[in-house]
Structure formats: structure tokens, C-alpha cells
XYZ file of C-alpha atoms in Angstrom:
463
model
C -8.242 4.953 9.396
C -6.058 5.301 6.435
C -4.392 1.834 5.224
C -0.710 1.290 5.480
C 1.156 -0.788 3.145
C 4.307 -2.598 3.247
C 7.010 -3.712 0.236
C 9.776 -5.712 1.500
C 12.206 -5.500 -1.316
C 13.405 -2.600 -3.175
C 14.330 -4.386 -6.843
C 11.789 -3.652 -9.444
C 9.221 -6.175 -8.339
C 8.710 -4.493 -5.211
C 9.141 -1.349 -7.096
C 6.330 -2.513 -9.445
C 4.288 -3.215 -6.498
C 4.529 0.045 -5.049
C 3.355 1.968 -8.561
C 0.673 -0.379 -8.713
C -0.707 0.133 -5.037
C -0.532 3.970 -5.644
C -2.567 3.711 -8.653
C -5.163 2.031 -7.093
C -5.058 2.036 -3.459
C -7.244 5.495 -1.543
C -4.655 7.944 -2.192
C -4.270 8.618 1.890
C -2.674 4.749 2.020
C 0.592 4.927 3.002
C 3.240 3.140 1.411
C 6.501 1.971 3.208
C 9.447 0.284 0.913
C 11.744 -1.752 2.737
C 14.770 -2.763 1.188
C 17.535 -4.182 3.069
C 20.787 -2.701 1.190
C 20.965 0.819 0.547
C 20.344 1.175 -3.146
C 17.030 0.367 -5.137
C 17.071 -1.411 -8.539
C 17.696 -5.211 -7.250
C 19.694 -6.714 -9.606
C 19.036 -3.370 -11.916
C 22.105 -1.283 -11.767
C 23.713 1.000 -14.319
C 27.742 1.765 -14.254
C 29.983 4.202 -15.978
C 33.388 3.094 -17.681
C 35.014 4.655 -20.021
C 32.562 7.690 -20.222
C 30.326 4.650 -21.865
C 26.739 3.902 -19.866
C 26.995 -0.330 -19.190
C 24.418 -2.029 -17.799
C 26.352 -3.958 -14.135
C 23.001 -6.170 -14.014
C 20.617 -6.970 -16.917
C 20.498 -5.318 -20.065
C 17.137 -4.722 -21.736
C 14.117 -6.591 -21.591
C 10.997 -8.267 -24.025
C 9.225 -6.110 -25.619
C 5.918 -8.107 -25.766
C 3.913 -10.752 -23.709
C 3.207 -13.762 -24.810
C -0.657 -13.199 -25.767
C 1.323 -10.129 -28.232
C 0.719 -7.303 -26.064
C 3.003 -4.677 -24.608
C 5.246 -6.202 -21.968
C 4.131 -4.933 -18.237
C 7.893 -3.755 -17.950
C 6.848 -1.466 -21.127
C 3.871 -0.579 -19.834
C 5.442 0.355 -16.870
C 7.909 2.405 -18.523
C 5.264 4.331 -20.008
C 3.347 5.004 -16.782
C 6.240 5.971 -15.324
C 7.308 8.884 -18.311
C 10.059 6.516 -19.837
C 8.188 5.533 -22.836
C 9.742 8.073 -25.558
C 13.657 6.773 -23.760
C 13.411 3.074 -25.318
C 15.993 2.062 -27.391
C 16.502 -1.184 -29.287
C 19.438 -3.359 -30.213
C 21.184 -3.284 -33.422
C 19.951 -6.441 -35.140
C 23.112 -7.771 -35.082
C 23.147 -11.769 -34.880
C 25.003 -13.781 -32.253
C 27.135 -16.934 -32.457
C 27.930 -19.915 -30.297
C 31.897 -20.646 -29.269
C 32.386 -24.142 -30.506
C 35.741 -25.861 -30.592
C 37.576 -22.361 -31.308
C 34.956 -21.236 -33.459
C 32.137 -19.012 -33.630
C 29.590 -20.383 -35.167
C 25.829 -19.053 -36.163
C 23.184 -19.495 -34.237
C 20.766 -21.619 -35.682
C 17.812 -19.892 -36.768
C 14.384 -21.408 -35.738
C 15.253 -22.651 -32.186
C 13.014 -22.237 -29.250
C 15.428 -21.153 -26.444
C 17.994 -23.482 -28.139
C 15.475 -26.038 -28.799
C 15.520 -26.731 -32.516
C 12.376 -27.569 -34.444
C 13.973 -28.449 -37.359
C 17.006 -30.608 -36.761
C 18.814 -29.996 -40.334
C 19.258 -26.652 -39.589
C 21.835 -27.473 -37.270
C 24.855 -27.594 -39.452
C 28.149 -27.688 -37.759
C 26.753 -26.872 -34.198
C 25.522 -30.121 -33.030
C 24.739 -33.811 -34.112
C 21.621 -35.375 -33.673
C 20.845 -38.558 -32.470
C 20.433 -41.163 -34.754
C 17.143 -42.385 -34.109
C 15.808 -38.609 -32.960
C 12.144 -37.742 -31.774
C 10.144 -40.662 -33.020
C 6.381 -40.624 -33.045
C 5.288 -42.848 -30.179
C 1.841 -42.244 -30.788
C 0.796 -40.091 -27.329
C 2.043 -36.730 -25.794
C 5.532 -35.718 -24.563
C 4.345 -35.167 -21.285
C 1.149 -35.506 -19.079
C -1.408 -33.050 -18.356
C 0.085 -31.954 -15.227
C 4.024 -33.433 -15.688
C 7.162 -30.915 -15.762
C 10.788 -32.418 -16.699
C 14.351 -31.257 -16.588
C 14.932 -29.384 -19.792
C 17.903 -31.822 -20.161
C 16.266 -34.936 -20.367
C 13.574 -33.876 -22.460
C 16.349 -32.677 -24.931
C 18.144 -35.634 -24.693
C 15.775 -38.079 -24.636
C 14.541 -36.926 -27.882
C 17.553 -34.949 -29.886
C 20.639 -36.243 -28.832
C 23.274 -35.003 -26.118
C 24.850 -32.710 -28.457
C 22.022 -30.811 -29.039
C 21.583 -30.253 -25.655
C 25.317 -29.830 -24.768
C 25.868 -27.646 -28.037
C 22.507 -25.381 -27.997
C 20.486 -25.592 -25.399
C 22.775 -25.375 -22.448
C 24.339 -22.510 -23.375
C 20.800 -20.614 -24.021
C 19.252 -21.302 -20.524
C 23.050 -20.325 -18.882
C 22.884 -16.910 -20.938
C 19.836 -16.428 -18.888
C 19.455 -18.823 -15.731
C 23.247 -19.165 -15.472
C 21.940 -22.844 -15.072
C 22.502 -26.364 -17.060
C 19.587 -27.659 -18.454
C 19.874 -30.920 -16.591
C 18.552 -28.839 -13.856
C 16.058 -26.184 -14.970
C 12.468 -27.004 -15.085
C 10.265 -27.184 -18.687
C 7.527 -25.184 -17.386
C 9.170 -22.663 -15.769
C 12.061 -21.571 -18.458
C 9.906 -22.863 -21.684
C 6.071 -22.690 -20.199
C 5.070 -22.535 -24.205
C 6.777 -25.102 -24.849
C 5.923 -27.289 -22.229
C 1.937 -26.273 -22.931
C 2.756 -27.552 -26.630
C 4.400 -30.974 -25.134
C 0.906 -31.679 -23.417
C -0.283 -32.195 -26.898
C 2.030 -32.688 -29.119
C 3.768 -36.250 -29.805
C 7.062 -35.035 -31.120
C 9.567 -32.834 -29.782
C 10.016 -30.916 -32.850
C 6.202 -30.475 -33.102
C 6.213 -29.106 -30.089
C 8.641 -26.382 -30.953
C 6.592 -25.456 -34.089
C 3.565 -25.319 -32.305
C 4.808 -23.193 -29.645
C 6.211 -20.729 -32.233
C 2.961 -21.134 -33.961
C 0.959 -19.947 -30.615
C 3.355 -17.025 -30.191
C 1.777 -13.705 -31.368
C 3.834 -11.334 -33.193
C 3.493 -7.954 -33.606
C 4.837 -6.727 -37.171
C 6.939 -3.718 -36.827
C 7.771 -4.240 -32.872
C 11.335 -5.069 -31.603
C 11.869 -7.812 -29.762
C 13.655 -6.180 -27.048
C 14.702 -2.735 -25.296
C 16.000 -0.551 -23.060
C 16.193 2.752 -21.832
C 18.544 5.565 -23.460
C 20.660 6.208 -20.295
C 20.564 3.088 -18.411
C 18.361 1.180 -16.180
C 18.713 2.859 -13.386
C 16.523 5.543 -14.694
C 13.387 3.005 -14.956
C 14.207 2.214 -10.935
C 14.583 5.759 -10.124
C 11.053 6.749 -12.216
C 9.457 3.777 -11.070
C 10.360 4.914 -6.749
C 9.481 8.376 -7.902
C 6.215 7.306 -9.268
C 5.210 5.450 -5.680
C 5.198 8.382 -3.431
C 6.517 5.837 -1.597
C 8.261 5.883 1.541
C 11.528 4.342 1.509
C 13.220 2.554 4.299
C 16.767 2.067 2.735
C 19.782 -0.350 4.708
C 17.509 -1.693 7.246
C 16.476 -5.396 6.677
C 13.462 -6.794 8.168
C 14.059 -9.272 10.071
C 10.695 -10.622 11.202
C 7.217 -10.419 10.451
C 4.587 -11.277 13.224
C 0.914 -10.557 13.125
C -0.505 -7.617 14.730
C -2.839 -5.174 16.048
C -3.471 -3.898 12.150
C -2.148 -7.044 10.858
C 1.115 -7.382 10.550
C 4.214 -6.128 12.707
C 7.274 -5.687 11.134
C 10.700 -5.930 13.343
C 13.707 -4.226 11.597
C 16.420 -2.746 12.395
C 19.638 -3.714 15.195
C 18.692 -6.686 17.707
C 19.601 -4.240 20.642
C 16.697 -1.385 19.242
C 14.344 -2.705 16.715
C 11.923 -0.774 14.962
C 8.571 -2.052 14.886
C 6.124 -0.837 12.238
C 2.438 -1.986 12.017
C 0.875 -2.585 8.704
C -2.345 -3.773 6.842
C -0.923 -5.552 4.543
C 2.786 -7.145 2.768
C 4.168 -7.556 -0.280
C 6.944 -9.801 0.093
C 9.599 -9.380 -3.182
C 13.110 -10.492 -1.607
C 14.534 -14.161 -2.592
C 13.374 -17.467 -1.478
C 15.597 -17.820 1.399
C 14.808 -14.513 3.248
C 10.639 -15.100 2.368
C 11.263 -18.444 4.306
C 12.499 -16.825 6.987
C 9.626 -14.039 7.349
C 7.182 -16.856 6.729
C 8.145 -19.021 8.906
C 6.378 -17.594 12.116
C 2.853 -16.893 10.031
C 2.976 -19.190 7.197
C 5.313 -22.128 7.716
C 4.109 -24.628 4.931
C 4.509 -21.493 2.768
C 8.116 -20.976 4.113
C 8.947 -24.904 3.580
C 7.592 -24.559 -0.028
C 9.617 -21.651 -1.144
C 12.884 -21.979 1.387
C 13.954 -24.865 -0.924
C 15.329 -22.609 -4.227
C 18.584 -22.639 -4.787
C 20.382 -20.369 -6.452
C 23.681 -19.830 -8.741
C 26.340 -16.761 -8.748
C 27.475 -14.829 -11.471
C 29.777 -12.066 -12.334
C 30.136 -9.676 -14.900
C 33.187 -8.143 -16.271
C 33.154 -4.536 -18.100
C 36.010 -4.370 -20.681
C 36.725 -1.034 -22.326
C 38.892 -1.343 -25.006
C 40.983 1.143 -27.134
C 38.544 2.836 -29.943
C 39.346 0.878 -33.430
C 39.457 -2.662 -31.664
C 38.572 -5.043 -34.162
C 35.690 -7.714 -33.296
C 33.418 -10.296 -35.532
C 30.768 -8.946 -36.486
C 28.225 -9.744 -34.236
C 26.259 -9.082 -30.975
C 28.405 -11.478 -28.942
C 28.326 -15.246 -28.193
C 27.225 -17.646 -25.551
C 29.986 -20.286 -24.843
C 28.891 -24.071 -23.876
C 29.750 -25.691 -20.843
C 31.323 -28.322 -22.537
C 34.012 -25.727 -23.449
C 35.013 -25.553 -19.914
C 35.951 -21.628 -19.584
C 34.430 -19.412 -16.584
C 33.273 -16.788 -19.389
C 29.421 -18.136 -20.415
C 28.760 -15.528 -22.335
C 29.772 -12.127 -24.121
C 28.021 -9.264 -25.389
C 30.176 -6.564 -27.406
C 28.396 -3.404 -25.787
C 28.805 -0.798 -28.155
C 28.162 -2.892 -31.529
C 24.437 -4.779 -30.077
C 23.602 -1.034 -28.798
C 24.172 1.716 -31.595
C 23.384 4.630 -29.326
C 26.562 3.756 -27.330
C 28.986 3.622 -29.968
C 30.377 7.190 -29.944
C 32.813 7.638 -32.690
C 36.240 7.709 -30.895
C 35.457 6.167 -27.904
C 36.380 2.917 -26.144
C 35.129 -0.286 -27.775
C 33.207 -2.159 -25.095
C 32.773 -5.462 -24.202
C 30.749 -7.462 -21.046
C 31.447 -10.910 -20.069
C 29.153 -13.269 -18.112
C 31.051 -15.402 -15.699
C 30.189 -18.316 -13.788
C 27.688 -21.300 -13.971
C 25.449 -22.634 -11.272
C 27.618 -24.825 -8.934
C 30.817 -23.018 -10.037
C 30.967 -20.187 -6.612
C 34.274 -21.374 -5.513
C 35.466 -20.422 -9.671
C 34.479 -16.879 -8.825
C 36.197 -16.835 -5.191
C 39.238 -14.613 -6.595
C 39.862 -11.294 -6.596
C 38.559 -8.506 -8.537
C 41.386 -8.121 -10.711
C 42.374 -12.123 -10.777
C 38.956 -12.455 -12.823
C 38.915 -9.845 -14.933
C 42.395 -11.213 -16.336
C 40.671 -14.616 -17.153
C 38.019 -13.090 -18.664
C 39.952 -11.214 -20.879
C 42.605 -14.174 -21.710
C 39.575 -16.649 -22.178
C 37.900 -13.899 -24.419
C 41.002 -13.484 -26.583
C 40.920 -17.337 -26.612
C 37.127 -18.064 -28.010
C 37.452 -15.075 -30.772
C 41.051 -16.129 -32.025
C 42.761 -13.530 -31.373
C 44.401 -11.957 -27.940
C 42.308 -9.017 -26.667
C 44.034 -5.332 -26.199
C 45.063 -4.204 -22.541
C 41.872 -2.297 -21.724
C 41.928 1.105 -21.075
C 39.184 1.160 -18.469
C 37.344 -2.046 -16.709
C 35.130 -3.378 -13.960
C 33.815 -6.611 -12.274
C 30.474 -6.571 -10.779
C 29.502 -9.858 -8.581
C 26.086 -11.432 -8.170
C 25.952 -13.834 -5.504
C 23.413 -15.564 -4.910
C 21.793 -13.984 -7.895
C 19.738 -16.372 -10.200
C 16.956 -18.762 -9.055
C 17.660 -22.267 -10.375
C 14.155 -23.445 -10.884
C 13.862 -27.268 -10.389
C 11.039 -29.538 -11.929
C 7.683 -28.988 -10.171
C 8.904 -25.459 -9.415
C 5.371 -23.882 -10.160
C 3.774 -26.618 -7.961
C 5.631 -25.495 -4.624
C 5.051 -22.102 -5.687
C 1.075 -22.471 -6.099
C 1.159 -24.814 -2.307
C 3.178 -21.649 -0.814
C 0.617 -18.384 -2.642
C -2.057 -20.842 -0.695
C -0.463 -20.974 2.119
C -0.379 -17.948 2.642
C -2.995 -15.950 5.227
C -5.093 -12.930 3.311
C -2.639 -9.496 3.602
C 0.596 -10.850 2.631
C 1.496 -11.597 -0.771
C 4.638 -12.870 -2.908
C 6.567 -11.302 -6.030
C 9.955 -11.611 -7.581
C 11.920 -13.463 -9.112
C 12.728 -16.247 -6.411
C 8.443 -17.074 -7.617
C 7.352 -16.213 -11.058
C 10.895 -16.622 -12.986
C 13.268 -14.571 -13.962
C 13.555 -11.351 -16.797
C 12.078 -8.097 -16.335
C 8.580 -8.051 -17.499
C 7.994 -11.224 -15.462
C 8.980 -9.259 -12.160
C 7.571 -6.252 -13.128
C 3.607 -8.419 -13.911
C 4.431 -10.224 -10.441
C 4.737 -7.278 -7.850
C 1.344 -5.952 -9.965
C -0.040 -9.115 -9.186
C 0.669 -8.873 -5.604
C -0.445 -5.113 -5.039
C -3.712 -6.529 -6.358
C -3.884 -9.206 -4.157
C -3.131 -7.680 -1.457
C -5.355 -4.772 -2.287
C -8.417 -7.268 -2.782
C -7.253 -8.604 0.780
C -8.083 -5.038 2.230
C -11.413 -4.625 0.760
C -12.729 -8.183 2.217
C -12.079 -7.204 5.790
């Protein structure tokens, strides 16, 4: 009898999954995507403004992994007949919004994290007595911190106000108070297991990392993200089950029964085998029935809202010369962060058209600063904007606001630990991915819904 396969979760882990379990599942298995709203692509999602293609989720991704090789995201893009589409960003530095200034920066950081503290110039102060030798490792063989008090324990608040906070909220939309060391830094926190300094840490990390000479750090694809979602579903053969959540997941008479659709007439579908790759909260919820110390481990992971705001501005619009800038909390605006579209991406900058320029908006624990309307925060973004680069921004002649709620795991300390109890947890057939597990960014997703096609491919060979 011919295997049938489940994904519940349409965003490019799932999607990742599904290309996976076609490449090496019988080619009879059937493959089922479930994915709750009615588009795929997760938090991947291309928009239009202007007649300019901007990103309304994330941007581009790493080109390499950590041990130097290709990315899975690129290798993913390859397998799916992407790989000649990559593009690459400018090279065009970034700043930091300090005290109405932009100012560089600093080169030599780890995710913020300096390993050289007189580099810092005008950006932040150290302390005065900052990362002694005590004479044994940062952390134990097993120990993960707050990225916060590691930082400030050893550098200094304004380092971590000044540099590092505004890193991990470009990404996590977090505060590094919150955001666990292993999780958002796991080289660096290997390299504090060792090391007795924070700034040897930092070296060593960058020492471990392996570079490949010629290779960009990052990229995307020529015409927007949503072509990588599109390839990637094409690539499946997958069927898709679009705008019907699942709402529970029971063993039976294959494995596992899935109940979806309205309470009044579900749809029940049998299965050999899941890949779970929605968020925490809805996981919890399927797990609860067959896994509950799985579901209690991962239900916990809270998460922070965002929203981006598209600003196309009137061709000629003067900006600094730069990528964009990430803007402290200390600075107390909703905008965390800008990119100016059309100068970090060449092959958008058509000559005569709209300047663009995105804005990142909202911090974890800020939701009720983004409970305004559409048009409400797209003002403050451009007021605060004009406010951080000096100068008062045109009226644009085209714009958007794209919300994210509930968007961006905030990983805790001992995030990885709850993670590992919950995989174990878990009876053979049913396996995690996404974000809500492995951490956020692209290639990560993409390597966990690989991971879980395996698993749960493995799963069907032992029975």
C-alpha cells in the first residue's frame, strides 16, 4: 500500500519538507500540504509598489552554513531551478541611529558583540573594569544565558543598549535581556564553553567560522521570494490543502487521523506519517492528545509582532549613503529598523523610478504600539524616519503596511533544552520543523523541514 504523507504548514519549512520527501520517499507516496490560510510562503511574501518588487516578509538569506558550505536554502534554490536567479546586495554598509545620528557600524562585532572594545568609537562606552580574566570559562558545559546579561556582565550596559540590542531586534524583533546565547549566537556560546573572556570568545567564534573567498554573504532571488515558494510547491508534486486548518491530530488506523475542516463537517484524512511546521502554539495544540509532554515543552514560546512599512518615494530622493540603519531601543521610536530598498539591492534601482524605503516596526512586548490603523502607522514611520536621518521625508508617491502578528519566536534561555525534551517526546511518524524549533532565518527553516522529512521517512522504514 502506497505511503501517505502529511505537512501541516505551508511556509517554507513545510515546503522544504515536502521537496525533501519527494526526493526520497517511493515515488507512489502521496504527499498532502496542509496549510491553514490560503497562500503558501509563511512569512515569505513578495509585494508590488510603485512598479518596484519589495519583499512584505524577509528579504534574502545566508549564503553559507556555518561548517562553509552552501546554505540548504541555496541548495534548495538550486534543486528547485532558482540557482542562476540569485542576486546579492550592494555592499553598501549600514549605520546605527544614535542620539540623532547615524553612526558606523562597528566593524568586527559578532551579532553586535564586539571583540575588540576600542573599535567602538562614538557608539557605546565600555565598562570600566570590562571582561576580566577570572581564570575559568564564561559558561558551563551545558549552561545558556540571556544575551543581555552576558553582555552586561562583561562589557558594560551601553554596549548592550547601543549594539547589541538593536542587532538581535533587526532579526528577533527581541531585547537581548530576553533572547537565549545558544539559540541566537550558538558559535558564540560554543566559544564561551572554553573561552575565559568575552572578547575571546568573539575572536574565537570568528576564528571557527569558515569563509568562502569570493562568496557573498547573502542573497536573494531576482523577482522576489515568492518565486522560491512557488518553485519549491511546484517541485513537491504535492497536494495542497489551502484555507483549511487542522484542527486535531489523533492516531489511527494508518497512523495518524487528521480532523480539518468546519466543526459541523470535518474532514478526516488518514496518514502514515506528520510533519508538523506551524508555530509553537498550534503544535501544542495537535500534540496535546498524542504527545502531551511534547505539547507542554513547546506550548511555552512566546512570540513578538512586527510590521513593515513600504515607502515609495519620488525618484531623486536624497538618502545617506548606506544600506539602512537599525535604531536602539533606548531611542524609544516604533521604527527598529530601515532598509533603503533600491540602494542595498542594485537590480531594483531603475533609473527614474521611485526611491524605496522599508521600515521595521515594533519590538517584542510593544503589540498594543502597532494596534492603529494602516495609515496611522505608516505616518509615524515616515515622521520618525525623517526624524533619525535629519531631514523630513517626501510625501510618498506609493506605500504599504504589512503586519506580522504573532510573527517572531522569542527564544528564552534553555530554549534548545525544551526543544530536545519535546523531538523525544514525540511517538515515531510525527516530526517537528520551523521556526517556532530550530530558530529563525531561512536556511535554518529550510535544513529543519529536511530534517523532519528524514525523520519521518526513517520512521516508515522501521515499521
Amino acid at each position: 500500500m502506497r505511503k501517505r504523507v502529511a505537512v501541516i504548514g505551508g511556509g517554507i519549512a513545510g515546503l522544504a519538507a515536502a521537496v525533501r520527501l519527494r526526493d526520497r520517499a517511493p515515488s507512489d507516496t502521496e504527499i498532502i500540504v496542509y496549510e491553514s490560510s490560503g497562500t503558501l510562503g509563511g512569512k515569505l511574501r513578495t509585494g508590488e509598489l510603485a512598479g518596484a518588487t519589495v519583499e512584505r516578509g524577509a528579504e534574502s538569506f545566508l549564503t553559507s552554513a556555518p561548517d562553509g558550505t552552501e546554505s540548504a536554502v541555496m541548495r534548495l534554490a538550486r534543486r528547485v531551478g532558482l540557482g542562476a536567479e540569485l542576486v546579492h546586495p550592494s555592499g553598501v554598509p549600514a549605520a546605527l541611529a544614535l542620539r540623532g545620528r547615524l553612526e558606523p557600524v562597528p566593524g568586527g562585532t559578532l551579532m553586535g558583540v564586539p571583540g575588540n572594545l576600542s573599535v567602538l568609537g562614538a557608539v557605546a562606552r565600555p565598562a570600566t573594569d570590562a571582561d576580566p580574566d577570572e581564570g575559568r570559562p564564561l559558561l558551563g558545559p551545558a549552561a545558556d544565558v540571556a544575551v543581555g546579561a552576558l553582555v552586561r556582565g562583561r562589557y558594560g550596559d551601553e554596549v548592550a543598549d547601543h549594539l547589541v540590542d538593536p542587532m538581535l531586534g533587526g532579526v528577533y524583533a527581541g531585547r537581548a535581556d530576553e533572547l537565549s546565547l545558544a539559540v541566537t549566537m550558538p558559535a558564540l556560546a560554543r566559544a564561551a564553553r572554553t573561552e575565559h573572556t568575552l572578547a575571546g570568545a568573539v575572536r574565537a567564534a570568528q576564528a571557527a567560522a569558515v569563509r568562502v573567498p569570493g562568496r557573498p554573504v547573502f542573497a536573494t532571488v531576482a523577482g522576489g521570494m515568492s518565486r522560491l515558494v512557488a518553485a519549491a510547491a511546484g517541485a513537491s508534486a504535492a497536494e495542497f490543502s489551502l484555507g483549511t486548518p487542522v484542527r486535531e491530530l489523533r492516531r489511527g488506523g494508518r497512523g495518524w487521523r487528521l480532523v480539518s475542516g468546519p466543526v459541523p463537517a470535518p474532514q478526516i484524512d488518514e496518514v502514515d506519517a506528520v510533519v508538523l511546521a506551524v508555530p509553537a502554539r498550534p503544535a501544542a495544540r495537535l500534540l496535546a492528545t498524542v504527545a502531551p509532554a511534547a505539547s507542554d515543552a513547546v506550548g511555552v514560546l512566546d512570540y513578538a509582532s512586527v510590521a513593515l512599512v513600504a515607502l515609495a518615494l519620488p525618484p531623486g530622493t536624497p538618502l545617506p549613503e548606506l544600506s539602512g540603519f537599525l535604531v536602539p531601543p533606548t531611542e524609544c521610536t516604533l521604527v527598529k529598523a530601515a532598509t533603503f530598498v533600491t540602494r542595498k539591492w542594485s537590480h531594483l534601482d531603475r533609473e527614474g523610478g521611485p526611491v524605496v524605503v522599508r521600515a521595521s516596526l515594533g519590538r517584542a512586548g510593544e503589540a498594543d504600539r502597532l494596534q492603529r490603523d494602516d495609515e496611522h502607522l505608516i505616518s509615524i514611520a515616515r515622521a520618525e524616519l525623517g526624524e533619525l536621518l535629519g531631514a523630513a521625508l517626501p510625501q510618498p508617491v506609493a506605500s504599504w503596511l504589512q503586519r506580522w502578528g504573532g510573527a517572531l519566536p522569542q527564544y528564552a534561555p534553555g530554549h534548545l533544552g525544551r526543544v530536545a525534551a519535546a523531538r523525544a517526546a514525540l511517538p515515531p511518524g510525527i516530526a517537528l520543523a520551523g521556526a517556532a524549533f530550530d530558530g529563525v532565518g531561512i536556511p535554518v527553516c529550510v535544513a529543519g523541514g529536511e530534517t523532519a522529512a528524514e525523520d519521518v521517512l526513517k520512521s516508515l522504514e522501521d515499521r
